[in-house]
mmCIF file of C-alpha atoms in Angstrom:
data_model
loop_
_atom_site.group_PDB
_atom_site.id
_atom_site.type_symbol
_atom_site.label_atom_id
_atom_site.label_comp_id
_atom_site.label_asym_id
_atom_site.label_seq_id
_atom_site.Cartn_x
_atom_site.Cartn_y
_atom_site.Cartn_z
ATOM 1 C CA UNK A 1 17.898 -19.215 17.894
ATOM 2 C CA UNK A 2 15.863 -21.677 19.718
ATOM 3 C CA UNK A 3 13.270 -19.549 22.224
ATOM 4 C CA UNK A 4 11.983 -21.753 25.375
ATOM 5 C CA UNK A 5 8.844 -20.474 26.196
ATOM 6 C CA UNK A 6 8.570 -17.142 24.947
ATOM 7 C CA UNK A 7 5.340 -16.262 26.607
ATOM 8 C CA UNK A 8 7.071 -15.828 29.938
ATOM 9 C CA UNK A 9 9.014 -12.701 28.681
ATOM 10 C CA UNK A 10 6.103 -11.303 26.548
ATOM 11 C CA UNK A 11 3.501 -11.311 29.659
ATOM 12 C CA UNK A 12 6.253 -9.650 31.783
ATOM 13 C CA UNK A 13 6.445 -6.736 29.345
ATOM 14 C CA UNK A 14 2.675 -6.469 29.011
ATOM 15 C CA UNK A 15 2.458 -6.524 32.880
ATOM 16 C CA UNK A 16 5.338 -4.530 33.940
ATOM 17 C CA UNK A 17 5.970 -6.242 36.733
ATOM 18 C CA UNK A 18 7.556 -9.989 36.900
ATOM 19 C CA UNK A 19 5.287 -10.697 40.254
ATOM 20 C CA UNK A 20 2.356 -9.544 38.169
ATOM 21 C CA UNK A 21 3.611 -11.703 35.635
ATOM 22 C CA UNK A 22 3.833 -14.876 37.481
ATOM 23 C CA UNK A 23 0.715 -14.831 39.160
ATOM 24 C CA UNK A 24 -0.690 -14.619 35.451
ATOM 25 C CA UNK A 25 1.101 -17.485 34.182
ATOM 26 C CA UNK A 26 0.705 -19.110 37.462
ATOM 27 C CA UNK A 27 4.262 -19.377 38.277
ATOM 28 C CA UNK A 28 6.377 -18.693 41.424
ATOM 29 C CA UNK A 29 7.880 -14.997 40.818
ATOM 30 C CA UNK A 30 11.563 -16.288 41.746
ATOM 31 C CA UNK A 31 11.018 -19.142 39.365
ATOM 32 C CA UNK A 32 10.315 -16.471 36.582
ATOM 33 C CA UNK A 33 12.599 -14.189 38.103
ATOM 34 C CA UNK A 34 15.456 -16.869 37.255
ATOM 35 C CA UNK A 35 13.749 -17.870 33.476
ATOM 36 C CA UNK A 36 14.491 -14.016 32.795
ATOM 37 C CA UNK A 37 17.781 -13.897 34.043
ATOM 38 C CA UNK A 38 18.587 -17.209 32.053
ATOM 39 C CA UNK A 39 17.544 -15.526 28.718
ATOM 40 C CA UNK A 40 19.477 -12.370 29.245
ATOM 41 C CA UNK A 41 22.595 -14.498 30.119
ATOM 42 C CA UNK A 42 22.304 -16.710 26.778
ATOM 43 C CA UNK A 43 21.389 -13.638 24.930
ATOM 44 C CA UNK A 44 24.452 -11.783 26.368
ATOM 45 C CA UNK A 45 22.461 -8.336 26.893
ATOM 46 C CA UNK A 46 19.656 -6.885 29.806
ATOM 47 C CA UNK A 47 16.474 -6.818 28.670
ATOM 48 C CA UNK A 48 14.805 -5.103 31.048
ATOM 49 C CA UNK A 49 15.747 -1.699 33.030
ATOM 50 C CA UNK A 50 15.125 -2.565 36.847
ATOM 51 C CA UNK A 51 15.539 0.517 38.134
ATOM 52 C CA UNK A 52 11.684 1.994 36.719
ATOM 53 C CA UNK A 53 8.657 0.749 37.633
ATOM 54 C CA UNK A 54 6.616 -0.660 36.002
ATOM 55 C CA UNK A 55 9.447 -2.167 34.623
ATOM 56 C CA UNK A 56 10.739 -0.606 30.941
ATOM 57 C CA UNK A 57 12.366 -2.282 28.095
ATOM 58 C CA UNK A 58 16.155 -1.631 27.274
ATOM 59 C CA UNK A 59 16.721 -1.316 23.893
ATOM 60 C CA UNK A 60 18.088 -4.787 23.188
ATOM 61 C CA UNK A 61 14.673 -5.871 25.378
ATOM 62 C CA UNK A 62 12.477 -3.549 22.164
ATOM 63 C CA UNK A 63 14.364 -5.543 19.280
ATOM 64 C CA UNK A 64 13.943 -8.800 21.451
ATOM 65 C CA UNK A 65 10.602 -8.517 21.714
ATOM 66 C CA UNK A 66 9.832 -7.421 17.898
ATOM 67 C CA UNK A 67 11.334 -10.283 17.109
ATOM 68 C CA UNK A 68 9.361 -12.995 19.846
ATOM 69 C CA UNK A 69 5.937 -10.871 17.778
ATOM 70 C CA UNK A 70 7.100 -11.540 14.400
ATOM 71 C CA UNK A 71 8.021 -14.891 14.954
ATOM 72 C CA UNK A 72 4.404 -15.137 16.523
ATOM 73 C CA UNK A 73 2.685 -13.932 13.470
ATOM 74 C CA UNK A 74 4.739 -15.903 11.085
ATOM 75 C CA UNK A 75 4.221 -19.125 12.995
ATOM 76 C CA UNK A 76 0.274 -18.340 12.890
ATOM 77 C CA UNK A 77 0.326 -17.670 9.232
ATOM 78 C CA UNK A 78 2.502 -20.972 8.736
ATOM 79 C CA UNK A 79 -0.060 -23.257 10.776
ATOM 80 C CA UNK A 80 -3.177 -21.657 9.226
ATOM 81 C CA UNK A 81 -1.899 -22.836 5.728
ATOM 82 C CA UNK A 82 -0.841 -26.164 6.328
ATOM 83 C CA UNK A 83 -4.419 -26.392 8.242
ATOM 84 C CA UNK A 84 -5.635 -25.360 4.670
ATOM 85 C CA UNK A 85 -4.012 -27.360 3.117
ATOM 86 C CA UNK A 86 -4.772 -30.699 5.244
ATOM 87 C CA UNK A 87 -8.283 -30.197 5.540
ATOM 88 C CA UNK A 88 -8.631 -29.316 2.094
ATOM 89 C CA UNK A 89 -10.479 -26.090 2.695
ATOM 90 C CA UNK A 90 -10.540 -23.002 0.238
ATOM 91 C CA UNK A 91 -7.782 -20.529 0.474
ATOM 92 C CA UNK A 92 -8.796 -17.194 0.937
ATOM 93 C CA UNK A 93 -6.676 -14.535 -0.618
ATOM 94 C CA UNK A 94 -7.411 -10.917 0.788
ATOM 95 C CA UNK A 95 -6.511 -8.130 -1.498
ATOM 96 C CA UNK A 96 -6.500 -4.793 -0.753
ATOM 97 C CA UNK A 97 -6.268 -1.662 -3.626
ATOM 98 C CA UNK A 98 -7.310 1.615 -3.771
ATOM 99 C CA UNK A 99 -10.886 2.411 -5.116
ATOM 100 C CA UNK A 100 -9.868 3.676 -8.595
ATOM 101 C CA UNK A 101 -7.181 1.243 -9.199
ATOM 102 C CA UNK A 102 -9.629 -1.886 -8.690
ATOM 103 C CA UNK A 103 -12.082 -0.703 -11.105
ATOM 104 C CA UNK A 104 -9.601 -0.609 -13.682
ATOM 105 C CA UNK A 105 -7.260 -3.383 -13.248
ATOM 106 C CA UNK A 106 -9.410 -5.957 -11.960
ATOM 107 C CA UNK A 107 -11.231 -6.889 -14.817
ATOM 108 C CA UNK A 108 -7.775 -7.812 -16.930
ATOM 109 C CA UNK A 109 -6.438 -10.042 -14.026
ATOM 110 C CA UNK A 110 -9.165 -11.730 -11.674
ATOM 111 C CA UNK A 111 -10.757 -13.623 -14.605
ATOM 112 C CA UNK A 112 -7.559 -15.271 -15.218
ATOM 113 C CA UNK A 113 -6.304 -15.708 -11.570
ATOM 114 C CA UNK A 114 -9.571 -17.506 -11.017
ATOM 115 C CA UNK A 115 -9.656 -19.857 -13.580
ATOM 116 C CA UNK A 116 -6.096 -21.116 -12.679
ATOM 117 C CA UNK A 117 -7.188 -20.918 -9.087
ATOM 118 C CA UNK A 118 -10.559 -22.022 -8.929
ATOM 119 C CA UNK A 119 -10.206 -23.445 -4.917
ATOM 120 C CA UNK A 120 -9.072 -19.413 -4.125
ATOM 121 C CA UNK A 121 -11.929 -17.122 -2.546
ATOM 122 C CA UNK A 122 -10.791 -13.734 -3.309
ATOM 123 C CA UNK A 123 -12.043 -10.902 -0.953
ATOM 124 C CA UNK A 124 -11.468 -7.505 -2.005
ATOM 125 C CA UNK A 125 -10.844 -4.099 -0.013
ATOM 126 C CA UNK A 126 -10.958 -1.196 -1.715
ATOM 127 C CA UNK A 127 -9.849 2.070 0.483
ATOM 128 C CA UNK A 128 -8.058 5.096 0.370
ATOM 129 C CA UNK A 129 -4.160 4.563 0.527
ATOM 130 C CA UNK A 130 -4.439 5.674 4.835
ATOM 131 C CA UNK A 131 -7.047 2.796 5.337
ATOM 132 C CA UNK A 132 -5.226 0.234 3.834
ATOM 133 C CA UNK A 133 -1.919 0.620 5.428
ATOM 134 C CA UNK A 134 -4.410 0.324 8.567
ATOM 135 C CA UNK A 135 -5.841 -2.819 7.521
ATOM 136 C CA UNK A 136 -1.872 -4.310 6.634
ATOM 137 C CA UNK A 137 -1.062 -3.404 9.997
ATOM 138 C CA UNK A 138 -4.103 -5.243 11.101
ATOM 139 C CA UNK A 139 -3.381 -8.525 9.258
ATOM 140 C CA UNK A 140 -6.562 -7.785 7.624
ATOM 141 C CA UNK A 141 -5.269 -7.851 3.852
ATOM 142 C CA UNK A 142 -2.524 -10.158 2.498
ATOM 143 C CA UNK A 143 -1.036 -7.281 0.839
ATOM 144 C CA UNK A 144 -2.067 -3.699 -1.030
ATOM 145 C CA UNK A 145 -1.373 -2.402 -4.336
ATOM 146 C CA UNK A 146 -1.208 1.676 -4.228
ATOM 147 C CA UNK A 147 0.661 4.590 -4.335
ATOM 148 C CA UNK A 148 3.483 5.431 -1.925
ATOM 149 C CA UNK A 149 2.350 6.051 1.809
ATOM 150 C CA UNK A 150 2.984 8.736 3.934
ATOM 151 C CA UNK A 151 4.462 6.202 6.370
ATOM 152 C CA UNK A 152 6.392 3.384 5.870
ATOM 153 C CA UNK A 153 7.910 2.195 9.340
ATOM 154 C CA UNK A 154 5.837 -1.266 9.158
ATOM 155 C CA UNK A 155 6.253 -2.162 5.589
ATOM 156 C CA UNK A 156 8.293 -3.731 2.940
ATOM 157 C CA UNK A 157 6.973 -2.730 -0.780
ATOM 158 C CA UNK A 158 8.073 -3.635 -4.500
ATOM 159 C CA UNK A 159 7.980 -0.710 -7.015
ATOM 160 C CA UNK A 160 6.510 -1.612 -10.094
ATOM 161 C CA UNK A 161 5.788 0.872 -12.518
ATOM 162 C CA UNK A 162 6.179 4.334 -12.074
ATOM 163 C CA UNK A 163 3.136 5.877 -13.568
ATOM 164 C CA UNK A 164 2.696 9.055 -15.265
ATOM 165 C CA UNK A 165 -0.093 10.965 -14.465
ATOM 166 C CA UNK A 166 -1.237 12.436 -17.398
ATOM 167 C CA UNK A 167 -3.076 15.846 -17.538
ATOM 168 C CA UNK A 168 -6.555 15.028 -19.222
ATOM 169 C CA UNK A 169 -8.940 17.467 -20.406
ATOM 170 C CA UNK A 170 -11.990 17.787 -23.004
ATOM 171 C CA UNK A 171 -10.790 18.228 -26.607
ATOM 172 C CA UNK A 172 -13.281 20.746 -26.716
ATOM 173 C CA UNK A 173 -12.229 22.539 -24.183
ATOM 174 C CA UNK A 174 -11.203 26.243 -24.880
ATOM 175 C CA UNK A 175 -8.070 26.387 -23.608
ATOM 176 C CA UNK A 176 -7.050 23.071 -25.488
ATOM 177 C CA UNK A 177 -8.803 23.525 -28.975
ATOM 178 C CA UNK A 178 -6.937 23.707 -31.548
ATOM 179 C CA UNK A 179 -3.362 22.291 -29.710
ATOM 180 C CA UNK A 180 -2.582 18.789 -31.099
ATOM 181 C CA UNK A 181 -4.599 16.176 -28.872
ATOM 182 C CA UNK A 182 -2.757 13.699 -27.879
ATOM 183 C CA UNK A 183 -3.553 10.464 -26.967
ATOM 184 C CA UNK A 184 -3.367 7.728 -24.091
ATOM 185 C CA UNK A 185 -0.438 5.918 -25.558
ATOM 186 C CA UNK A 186 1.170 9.188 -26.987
ATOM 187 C CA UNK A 187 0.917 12.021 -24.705
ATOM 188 C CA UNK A 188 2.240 15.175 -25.712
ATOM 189 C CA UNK A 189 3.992 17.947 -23.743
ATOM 190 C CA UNK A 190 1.875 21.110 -22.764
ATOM 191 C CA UNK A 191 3.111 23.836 -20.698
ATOM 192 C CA UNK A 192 0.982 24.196 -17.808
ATOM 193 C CA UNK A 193 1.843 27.645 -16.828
ATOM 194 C CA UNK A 194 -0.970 28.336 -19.970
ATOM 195 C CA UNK A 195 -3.834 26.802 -17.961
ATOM 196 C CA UNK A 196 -3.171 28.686 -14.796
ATOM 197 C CA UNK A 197 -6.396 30.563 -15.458
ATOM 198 C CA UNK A 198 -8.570 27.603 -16.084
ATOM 199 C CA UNK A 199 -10.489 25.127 -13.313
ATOM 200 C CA UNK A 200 -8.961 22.456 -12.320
ATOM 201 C CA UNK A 201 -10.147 19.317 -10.620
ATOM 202 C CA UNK A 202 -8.087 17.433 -8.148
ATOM 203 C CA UNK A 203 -7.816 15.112 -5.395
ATOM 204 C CA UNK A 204 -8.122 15.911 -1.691
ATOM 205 C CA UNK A 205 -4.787 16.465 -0.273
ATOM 206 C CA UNK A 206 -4.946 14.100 2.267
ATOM 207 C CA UNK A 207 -4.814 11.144 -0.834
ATOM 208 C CA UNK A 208 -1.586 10.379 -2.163
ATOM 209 C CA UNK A 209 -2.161 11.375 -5.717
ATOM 210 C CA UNK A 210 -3.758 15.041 -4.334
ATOM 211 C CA UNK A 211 -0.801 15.579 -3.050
ATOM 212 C CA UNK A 212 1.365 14.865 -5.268
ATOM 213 C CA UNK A 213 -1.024 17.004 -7.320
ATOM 214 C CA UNK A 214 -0.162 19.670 -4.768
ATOM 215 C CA UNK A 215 3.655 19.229 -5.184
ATOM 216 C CA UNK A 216 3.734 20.158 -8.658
ATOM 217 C CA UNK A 217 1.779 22.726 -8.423
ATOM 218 C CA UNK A 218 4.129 24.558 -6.042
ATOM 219 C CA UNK A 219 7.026 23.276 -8.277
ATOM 220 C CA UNK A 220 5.180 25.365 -11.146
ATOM 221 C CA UNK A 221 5.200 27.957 -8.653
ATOM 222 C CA UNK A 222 1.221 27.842 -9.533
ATOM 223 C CA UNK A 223 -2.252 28.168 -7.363
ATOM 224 C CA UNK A 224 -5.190 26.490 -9.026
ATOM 225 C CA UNK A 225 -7.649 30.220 -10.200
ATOM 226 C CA UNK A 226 -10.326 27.456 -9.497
ATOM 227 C CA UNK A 227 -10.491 24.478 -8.261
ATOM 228 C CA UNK A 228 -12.869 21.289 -7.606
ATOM 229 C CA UNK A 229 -11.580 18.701 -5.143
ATOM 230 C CA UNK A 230 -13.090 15.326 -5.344
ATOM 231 C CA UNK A 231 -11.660 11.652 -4.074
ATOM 232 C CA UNK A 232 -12.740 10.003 -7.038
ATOM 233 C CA UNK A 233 -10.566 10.059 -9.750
ATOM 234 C CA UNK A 234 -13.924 8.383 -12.492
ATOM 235 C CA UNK A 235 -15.416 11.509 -11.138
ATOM 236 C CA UNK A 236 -13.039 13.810 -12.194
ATOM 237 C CA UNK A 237 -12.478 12.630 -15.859
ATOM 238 C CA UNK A 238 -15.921 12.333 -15.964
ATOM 239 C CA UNK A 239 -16.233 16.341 -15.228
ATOM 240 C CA UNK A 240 -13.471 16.675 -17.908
ATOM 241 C CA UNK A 241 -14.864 14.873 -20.577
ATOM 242 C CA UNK A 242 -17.789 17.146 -20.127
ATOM 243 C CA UNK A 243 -15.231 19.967 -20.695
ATOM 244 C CA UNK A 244 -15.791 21.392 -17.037
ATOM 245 C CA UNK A 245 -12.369 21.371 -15.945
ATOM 246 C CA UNK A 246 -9.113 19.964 -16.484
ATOM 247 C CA UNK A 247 -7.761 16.892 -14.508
ATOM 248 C CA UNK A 248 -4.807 14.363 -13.760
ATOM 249 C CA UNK A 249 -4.877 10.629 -14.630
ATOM 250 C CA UNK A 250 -2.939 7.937 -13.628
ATOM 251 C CA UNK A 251 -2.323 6.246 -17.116
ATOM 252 C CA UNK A 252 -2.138 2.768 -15.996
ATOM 253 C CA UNK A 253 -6.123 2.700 -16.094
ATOM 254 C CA UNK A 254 -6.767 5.022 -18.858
ATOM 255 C CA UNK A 255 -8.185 2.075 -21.082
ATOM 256 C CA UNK A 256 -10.969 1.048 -18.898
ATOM 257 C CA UNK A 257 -12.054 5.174 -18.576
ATOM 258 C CA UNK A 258 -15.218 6.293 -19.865
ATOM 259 C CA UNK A 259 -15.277 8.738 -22.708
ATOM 260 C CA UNK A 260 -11.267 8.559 -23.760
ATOM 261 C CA UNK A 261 -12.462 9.484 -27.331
ATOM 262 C CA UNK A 262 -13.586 12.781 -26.275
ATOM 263 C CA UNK A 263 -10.351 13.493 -24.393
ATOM 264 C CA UNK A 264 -6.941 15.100 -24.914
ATOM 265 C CA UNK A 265 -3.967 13.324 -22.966
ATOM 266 C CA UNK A 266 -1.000 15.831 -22.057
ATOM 267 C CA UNK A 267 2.141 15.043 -19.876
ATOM 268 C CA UNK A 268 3.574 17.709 -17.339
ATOM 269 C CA UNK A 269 6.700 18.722 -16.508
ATOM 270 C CA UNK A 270 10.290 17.302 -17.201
ATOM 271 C CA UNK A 271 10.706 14.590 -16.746
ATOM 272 C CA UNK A 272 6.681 13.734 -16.649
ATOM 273 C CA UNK A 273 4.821 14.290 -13.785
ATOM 274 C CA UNK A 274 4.530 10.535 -11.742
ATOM 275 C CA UNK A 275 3.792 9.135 -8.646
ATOM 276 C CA UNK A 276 5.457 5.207 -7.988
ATOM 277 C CA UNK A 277 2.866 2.648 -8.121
ATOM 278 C CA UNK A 278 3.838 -0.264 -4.744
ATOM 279 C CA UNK A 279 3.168 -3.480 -3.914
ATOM 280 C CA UNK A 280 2.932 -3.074 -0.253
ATOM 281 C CA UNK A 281 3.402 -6.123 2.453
ATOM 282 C CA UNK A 282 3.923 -5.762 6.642
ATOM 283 C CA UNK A 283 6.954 -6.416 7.612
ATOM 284 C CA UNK A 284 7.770 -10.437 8.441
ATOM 285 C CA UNK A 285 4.434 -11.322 6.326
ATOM 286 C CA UNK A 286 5.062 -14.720 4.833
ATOM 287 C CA UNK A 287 3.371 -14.734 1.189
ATOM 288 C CA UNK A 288 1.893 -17.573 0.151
ATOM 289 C CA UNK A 289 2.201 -19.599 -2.871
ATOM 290 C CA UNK A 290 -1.436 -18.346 -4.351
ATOM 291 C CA UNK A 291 -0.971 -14.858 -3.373
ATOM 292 C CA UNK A 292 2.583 -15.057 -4.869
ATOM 293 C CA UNK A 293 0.146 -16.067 -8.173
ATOM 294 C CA UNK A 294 -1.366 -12.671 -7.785
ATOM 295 C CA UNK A 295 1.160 -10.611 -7.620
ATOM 296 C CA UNK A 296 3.026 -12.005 -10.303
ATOM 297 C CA UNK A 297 -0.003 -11.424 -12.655
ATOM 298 C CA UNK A 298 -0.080 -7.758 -11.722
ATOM 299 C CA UNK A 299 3.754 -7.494 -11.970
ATOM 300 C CA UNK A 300 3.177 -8.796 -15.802
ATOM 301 C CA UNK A 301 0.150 -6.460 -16.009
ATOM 302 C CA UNK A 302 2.586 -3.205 -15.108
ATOM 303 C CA UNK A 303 5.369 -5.104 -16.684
ATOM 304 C CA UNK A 304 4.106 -4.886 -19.963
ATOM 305 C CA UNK A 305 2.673 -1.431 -19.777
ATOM 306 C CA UNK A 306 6.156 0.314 -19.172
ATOM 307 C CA UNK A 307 7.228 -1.921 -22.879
ATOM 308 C CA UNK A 308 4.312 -0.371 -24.368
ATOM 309 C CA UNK A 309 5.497 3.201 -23.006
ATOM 310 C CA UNK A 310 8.790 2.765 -24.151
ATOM 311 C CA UNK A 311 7.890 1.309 -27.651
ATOM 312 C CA UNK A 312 6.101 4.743 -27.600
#
């Protein structure tokens, strides 16, 4: 659909008012009046609801002007790159994960991405799972790798790998000496009904992982005797290797952890305790080709863990 000056419609919404609108765009209000009218016709719908005032959107009028935004982001995104690419400047390729899950996927992937992209200037966010859907919504980050959102109204995401979280505790711990330890790549079922009585540490609730945490604790029909909260998952394995409590660990990371030697590795529940690992994008985002890059080197990252879970 071909839009003739789209600005005319978007100014009347933001001013309410089609007179207010005119004398902003510095046109004669029965001339815009008639521009209005025009689209509605060819559109075959009203767009506006004439009997409030300031004047409100009809619901073909919201989806019209969604679509007049995202056609105004995409067009932005689409001249910024070819600027890039004519001047020859560096891309910049903004990447936003949560603070745990840079620390311990970064170092297998960005050397790699940045020797094949050397002319790429990488800027990282690292947030909690709330600020970066905040900073997608912003255009701030090109896209997010994290766990699933509370709220998903403004995005489109890829699932790809749904990742146990593994109960972790000291192998010295009392409640877990003499069980059979198991081990990051084979994890053994423990009943965690038997560690009701013991201190647990866990994520806030108001992080994705905490409350998941939270879920399956009321599935277990169990309250934590004691319990630590933190929002770093390094400092809760750290507290468990030192035997003070017992935690949860996503286990796409577990090889870049601190201290794995001197840790057990359990699963939870039937089937194991998990949480959906997304690639997470705003809605009408175009991705471009060195971001694409990215992605597709984390895909093969996760891609090869779940063949390494199943061999085991």
């Amino acid at each position: 659909m071909y839009i003739k000056n789209p600005e005319y419609f978007i100014t009347t919404v933001r001013e309410g008012s089609i007179s207010k609108a005119a004398e902003k765009l510095y046109l004669s209000q029965p001339y815009l009046s008639q521009c209005i009218a025009r689209t509605e016709k060819e559109l075959g719908v009203k767009l506006f609801d004439r009997s409030h005032m300031p004047l409100k959107l009809t619901e073909a009028g919201k989806i019209y002007m969604r679509y007049l935004e995202s056609v105004g982001v995409l067009t932005g995104q689409f001249e910024e790159q070819l600027g890039e690419l004519k001047t020859g400047r560096s891309r910049t390729l903004n990447v936003g994960m949560t603070l745990w899950r840079g620390s311990v996927l970064l170092p297998d992937i960005l050397p790699s991405y940045s020797e094949s992209h050397p002319d790429v200037r990488i800027t990282l966010r690292e947030h909690h799972t709330a600020q970066l859907s905040k900073l997608l919504q912003e255009d701030q980050i090109d896209f997010a790798l994290m766990n699933m959102p509370l709220n998903l109204d403004d995005f489109v995401y890829d699932t790809i790998f749904n990742e146990r979280l593994l109960l972790v505790a000291s192998k010295d711990h009392p409640a877990i000496r003499g069980l059979e330890a198991g081990t990051p790549d084979h994890p053994l079922p423990i009943d965690m009904k038997k560690l009701r009585r013991e201190r647990f540490i866990l994520l806030q609730e108001d992080q994705v992982m905490g409350h998941a945490m939270k879920n399956l604790f009321a599935k277990m029909n169990m309250e934590p005797k004691d319990a630590l909260y933190t929002t770093s998952s390094t400092t809760s394995v750290n507290l468990a290797a030192r035997g003070f409590g017992i935690t949860f660990l996503p286990e796409g990371g577990i090889r870049h952890t601190a201290h794995v030697e001197q840790l057990a590795f359990f699963t939870v529940d039937n089937p194991p305790f998990s949480v959906p690992l997304l690639l997470l994008y705003k809605k009408n985002s175009i991705i471009s080709p060195h971001a694409k890059d990215f992605i597709d080197m984390v895909k093969e990252y996760y891609r090869n863990l779940e063949e390494k879970k199943i061999k085991a």
